[in-house]
Amino acid sequence: MRIVIFGPPGAGKGTQGVRLAEKLNITHLATGDMLRAEVAAGSKLGNLAKQYMDRGDLVPDDVIIGMIRSQLTESDGMVLDGFPRTIAQAKTLDDALEESNTPLDRSIYFNVDRDELVRRLINRATEQGRSDDTPETINRRMDVYDEQTAPVLDYYKTLGKVLEIDGTGTPDEVFDRLLDAVKSGS
Ligand code: AMP
């Protein structure tokens, strides 16, 4: 199964993505995690990406696509988390999946209002100390989401491929809704 989970920063993609991939026994591909691993390793890609991440900006498409392209079609199934975030990335994903004749099965959008997102991100800053969870960066990431990533949701909606779930409530409640969406496909 190939599933994209989609939503603004703080919507719960990471938490739910890990759980879903485990449950379905498929790969969890999270570009944010891949980038943080590169930053921690001090690689050239990591050093470049860090400058964008610390500002709350998106890492350029060519860097992201170069990093993830070969993995898009490698596994039998995957949960994509945090990718695609731009129309160019969505088109790359479409092309890759079309080439390998392995279409997306689901694209699931987590709906959470902005006040709740900001609350969660501020909380996460205290708990995890992520360097991009400062108040200025949080606002910037929300704006970047509205400007560059929300159009990707519209793109998938046009293709009639999006299932929307309520992303509020406890992680268990959200996970139940997510599983229902994955199973029903409606
Ligand atoms: P995340 O963990 O998904 O919230 O990602 C953290 C940061 O990594 C984002 O704010 C971006 O700077 C960068 N990032 C992650 N995924 C992407 C992507 N698909 N395209 C561009 N930048 C990304």
Short mmCIF file of C-alpha atoms and ligand atoms in Angstrom, two decimals:
data_model
loop_
_atom_site.label_atom_id
_atom_site.label_comp_id
_atom_site.label_asym_id
_atom_site.label_seq_id
_atom_site.Cartn_x
_atom_site.Cartn_y
_atom_site.Cartn_z
CA MET A 1 0.00 0.00 0.00
CA ARG A 2 1.21 3.52 -0.82
CA ILE A 3 -0.13 6.24 1.40
CA VAL A 4 0.63 9.96 1.62
CA ILE A 5 -0.18 11.66 4.87
CA PHE A 6 -0.58 15.30 4.57
CA GLY A 7 -1.17 18.31 6.81
CA PRO A 8 0.34 21.43 8.32
CA PRO A 9 3.22 21.42 10.83
CA GLY A 10 1.96 20.03 14.13
CA ALA A 11 -0.93 18.09 12.59
CA GLY A 12 0.46 14.80 13.89
CA LYS A 13 1.89 13.36 10.68
CA GLY A 14 5.06 12.12 12.32
CA THR A 15 3.41 10.40 15.28
CA GLN A 16 0.68 8.84 13.19
CA GLY A 17 2.97 8.02 10.26
CA VAL A 18 5.25 5.89 12.42
CA ARG A 19 2.29 4.05 13.93
CA LEU A 20 0.60 3.45 10.60
CA ALA A 21 3.74 2.14 8.93
CA GLU A 22 4.30 -0.23 11.87
CA LYS A 23 0.72 -1.44 11.80
CA LEU A 24 0.79 -2.12 8.05
CA ASN A 25 4.36 -3.33 8.16
CA ILE A 26 5.49 -0.94 5.44
CA THR A 27 8.26 1.67 5.21
CA HIS A 28 7.88 5.05 6.86
CA LEU A 29 9.50 7.66 4.64
CA ALA A 30 9.68 11.03 6.36
CA THR A 31 11.74 13.70 4.63
CA GLY A 32 11.96 15.76 7.86
CA ASP A 33 13.51 12.78 9.69
CA MET A 34 15.86 12.09 6.79
CA LEU A 35 16.98 15.72 6.82
CA ARG A 36 17.48 15.77 10.60
CA ALA A 37 19.64 12.64 10.27
CA GLU A 38 21.75 14.42 7.63
CA VAL A 39 22.08 17.46 9.88
CA ALA A 40 23.12 15.28 12.83
CA ALA A 41 25.68 13.50 10.65
CA GLY A 42 27.09 16.87 9.57
CA SER A 43 26.91 15.88 5.90
CA LYS A 44 27.12 18.42 3.09
CA LEU A 45 23.41 17.96 2.40
CA GLY A 46 22.66 18.33 6.11
CA ASN A 47 24.64 21.54 6.43
CA LEU A 48 22.86 23.02 3.45
CA ALA A 49 19.41 21.88 4.59
CA LYS A 50 19.91 23.20 8.13
CA GLN A 51 20.02 26.79 6.94
CA TYR A 52 16.55 26.44 5.44
CA MET A 53 15.11 24.35 8.25
CA ASP A 54 16.23 26.75 10.98
CA ARG A 55 14.47 29.59 9.19
CA GLY A 56 11.31 27.54 8.73
CA ASP A 57 11.70 27.55 4.96
CA LEU A 58 11.42 24.57 2.68
CA VAL A 59 14.63 22.91 1.56
CA PRO A 60 14.93 23.39 -2.24
CA ASP A 61 13.09 20.87 -4.39
CA ASP A 62 16.19 19.58 -6.18
CA VAL A 63 17.82 18.70 -2.84
CA ILE A 64 14.71 16.94 -1.52
CA ILE A 65 13.98 15.13 -4.76
CA GLY A 66 17.61 14.02 -5.08
CA MET A 67 17.48 12.67 -1.53
CA ILE A 68 14.24 10.72 -1.81
CA ARG A 69 13.75 9.90 -5.51
CA SER A 70 15.31 6.44 -5.48
CA GLN A 71 13.33 5.39 -2.41
CA LEU A 72 9.94 6.30 -3.80
CA THR A 73 9.56 3.10 -5.72
CA GLU A 74 11.93 0.85 -3.84
CA SER A 75 9.66 -0.66 -1.24
CA ASP A 76 6.54 -2.78 -1.45
CA GLY A 77 4.63 -0.19 0.44
CA MET A 78 5.20 3.09 2.21
CA VAL A 79 3.77 5.86 4.28
CA LEU A 80 5.05 9.14 2.92
CA ASP A 81 5.17 11.78 5.64
CA GLY A 82 6.13 15.39 4.89
CA PHE A 83 6.53 14.75 1.17
CA PRO A 84 5.34 16.07 -1.24
CA ARG A 85 5.33 19.64 0.06
CA THR A 86 5.36 21.50 -3.26
CA ILE A 87 3.64 20.98 -6.59
CA ALA A 88 7.03 20.13 -8.17
CA GLN A 89 7.52 17.38 -5.56
CA ALA A 90 3.97 16.07 -6.13
CA LYS A 91 4.65 15.84 -9.86
CA THR A 92 7.93 14.03 -9.25
CA LEU A 93 6.07 11.55 -7.08
CA ASP A 94 3.38 11.07 -9.73
CA ASP A 95 6.00 10.45 -12.41
CA ALA A 96 7.98 8.03 -10.28
CA LEU A 97 4.90 6.03 -9.33
CA GLU A 98 3.58 6.04 -12.86
CA GLU A 99 6.91 4.80 -14.20
CA SER A 100 6.91 1.92 -11.77
CA ASN A 101 3.20 1.32 -12.26
CA THR A 102 2.55 1.57 -8.53
CA PRO A 103 -0.12 4.23 -7.98
CA LEU A 104 -0.92 5.91 -4.69
CA ASP A 105 -3.62 4.08 -2.76
CA ARG A 106 -4.51 6.83 -0.33
CA SER A 107 -3.79 10.43 0.35
CA ILE A 108 -4.97 11.45 3.78
CA TYR A 109 -5.22 14.98 5.09
CA PHE A 110 -5.15 15.75 8.82
CA ASN A 111 -7.38 18.69 9.55
CA VAL A 112 -6.37 20.72 12.64
CA ASP A 113 -7.05 24.42 13.19
CA ARG A 114 -4.18 26.88 13.39
CA ASP A 115 -4.51 27.80 17.08
CA GLU A 116 -4.30 24.14 18.04
CA LEU A 117 -1.30 23.62 15.73
CA VAL A 118 0.61 26.49 17.31
CA ARG A 119 -0.23 25.17 20.80
CA ARG A 120 1.09 21.73 19.86
CA LEU A 121 4.28 23.08 18.30
CA ILE A 122 5.03 25.23 21.34
CA ASN A 123 4.52 22.14 23.49
CA ARG A 124 6.78 20.09 21.27
CA ALA A 125 9.46 22.77 21.57
CA THR A 126 9.53 22.19 25.32
CA GLU A 127 9.45 18.42 25.04
CA GLN A 128 11.78 17.74 22.10
CA GLY A 129 13.79 20.94 21.75
CA ARG A 130 13.65 20.93 17.96
CA SER A 131 15.65 23.88 16.66
CA ASP A 132 12.85 24.86 14.25
CA ASP A 133 10.15 25.03 16.94
CA THR A 134 10.86 28.63 18.02
CA PRO A 135 7.91 31.08 17.91
CA GLU A 136 9.23 32.96 14.83
CA THR A 137 10.00 29.76 12.96
CA ILE A 138 6.64 28.26 13.82
CA ASN A 139 4.87 31.24 12.25
CA ARG A 140 7.11 31.11 9.22
CA ARG A 141 6.43 27.38 8.75
CA MET A 142 2.68 28.00 8.91
CA ASP A 143 2.95 30.69 6.24
CA VAL A 144 5.16 28.46 4.09
CA TYR A 145 2.56 25.72 4.45
CA ASP A 146 -0.23 28.06 3.31
CA GLU A 147 1.79 29.42 0.41
CA GLN A 148 3.58 26.36 -0.92
CA THR A 149 2.08 23.21 0.51
CA ALA A 150 -1.67 23.91 0.66
CA PRO A 151 -1.72 24.05 -3.18
CA VAL A 152 -0.54 20.42 -3.16
CA LEU A 153 -3.68 19.50 -1.23
CA ASP A 154 -5.78 21.29 -3.85
CA TYR A 155 -3.87 19.42 -6.55
CA TYR A 156 -4.72 16.06 -4.96
CA LYS A 157 -8.30 17.17 -4.39
CA THR A 158 -8.64 17.92 -8.09
CA LEU A 159 -7.51 14.39 -8.79
CA GLY A 160 -10.20 13.25 -6.35
CA LYS A 161 -7.72 11.46 -4.19
CA VAL A 162 -7.97 13.03 -0.76
CA LEU A 163 -9.52 11.63 2.40
CA GLU A 164 -9.84 14.18 5.16
CA ILE A 165 -9.76 13.20 8.81
CA ASP A 166 -10.19 15.21 11.97
CA GLY A 167 -6.69 15.49 13.46
CA THR A 168 -7.82 16.71 16.88
CA GLY A 169 -8.18 14.57 19.98
CA THR A 170 -5.83 12.06 21.54
CA PRO A 171 -3.24 10.24 19.40
CA ASP A 172 -5.28 7.04 19.83
CA GLU A 173 -8.47 8.71 18.63
CA VAL A 174 -6.71 10.13 15.59
CA PHE A 175 -5.09 6.78 14.86
CA ASP A 176 -8.48 5.03 14.89
CA ARG A 177 -9.82 7.55 12.40
CA LEU A 178 -6.71 7.11 10.28
CA LEU A 179 -7.10 3.34 10.20
CA ASP A 180 -10.76 3.67 9.27
CA ALA A 181 -9.81 5.97 6.41
CA VAL A 182 -7.12 3.60 5.21
CA LYS A 183 -9.48 0.64 5.33
CA SER A 184 -12.54 2.29 3.86
CA GLY A 185 -10.93 4.31 1.15
CA SER A 186 -13.99 6.51 1.16
P1 AMP B 1 9.04 18.09 9.27
O1 AMP B 1 9.76 17.23 10.23
O2 AMP B 1 8.30 17.31 8.22
O3 AMP B 1 8.17 19.11 9.94
O4 AMP B 1 10.16 18.92 8.47
C1 AMP B 1 11.05 19.80 9.11
C2 AMP B 1 11.67 20.75 8.09
O5 AMP B 1 12.40 20.00 7.13
C3 AMP B 1 10.67 21.58 7.28
O6 AMP B 1 10.27 22.75 7.96
C4 AMP B 1 11.51 21.89 6.04
O7 AMP B 1 12.48 22.88 6.30
C5 AMP B 1 12.26 20.58 5.84
N1 AMP B 1 11.51 19.64 4.98
C6 AMP B 1 10.99 18.43 5.34
N2 AMP B 1 10.39 17.83 4.31
C7 AMP B 1 10.52 18.68 3.26
C8 AMP B 1 10.09 18.65 1.91
N3 AMP B 1 9.38 17.62 1.42
N4 AMP B 1 10.39 19.70 1.12
C9 AMP B 1 11.12 20.74 1.59
N5 AMP B 1 11.54 20.85 2.85
C10 AMP B 1 11.26 19.83 3.69
#
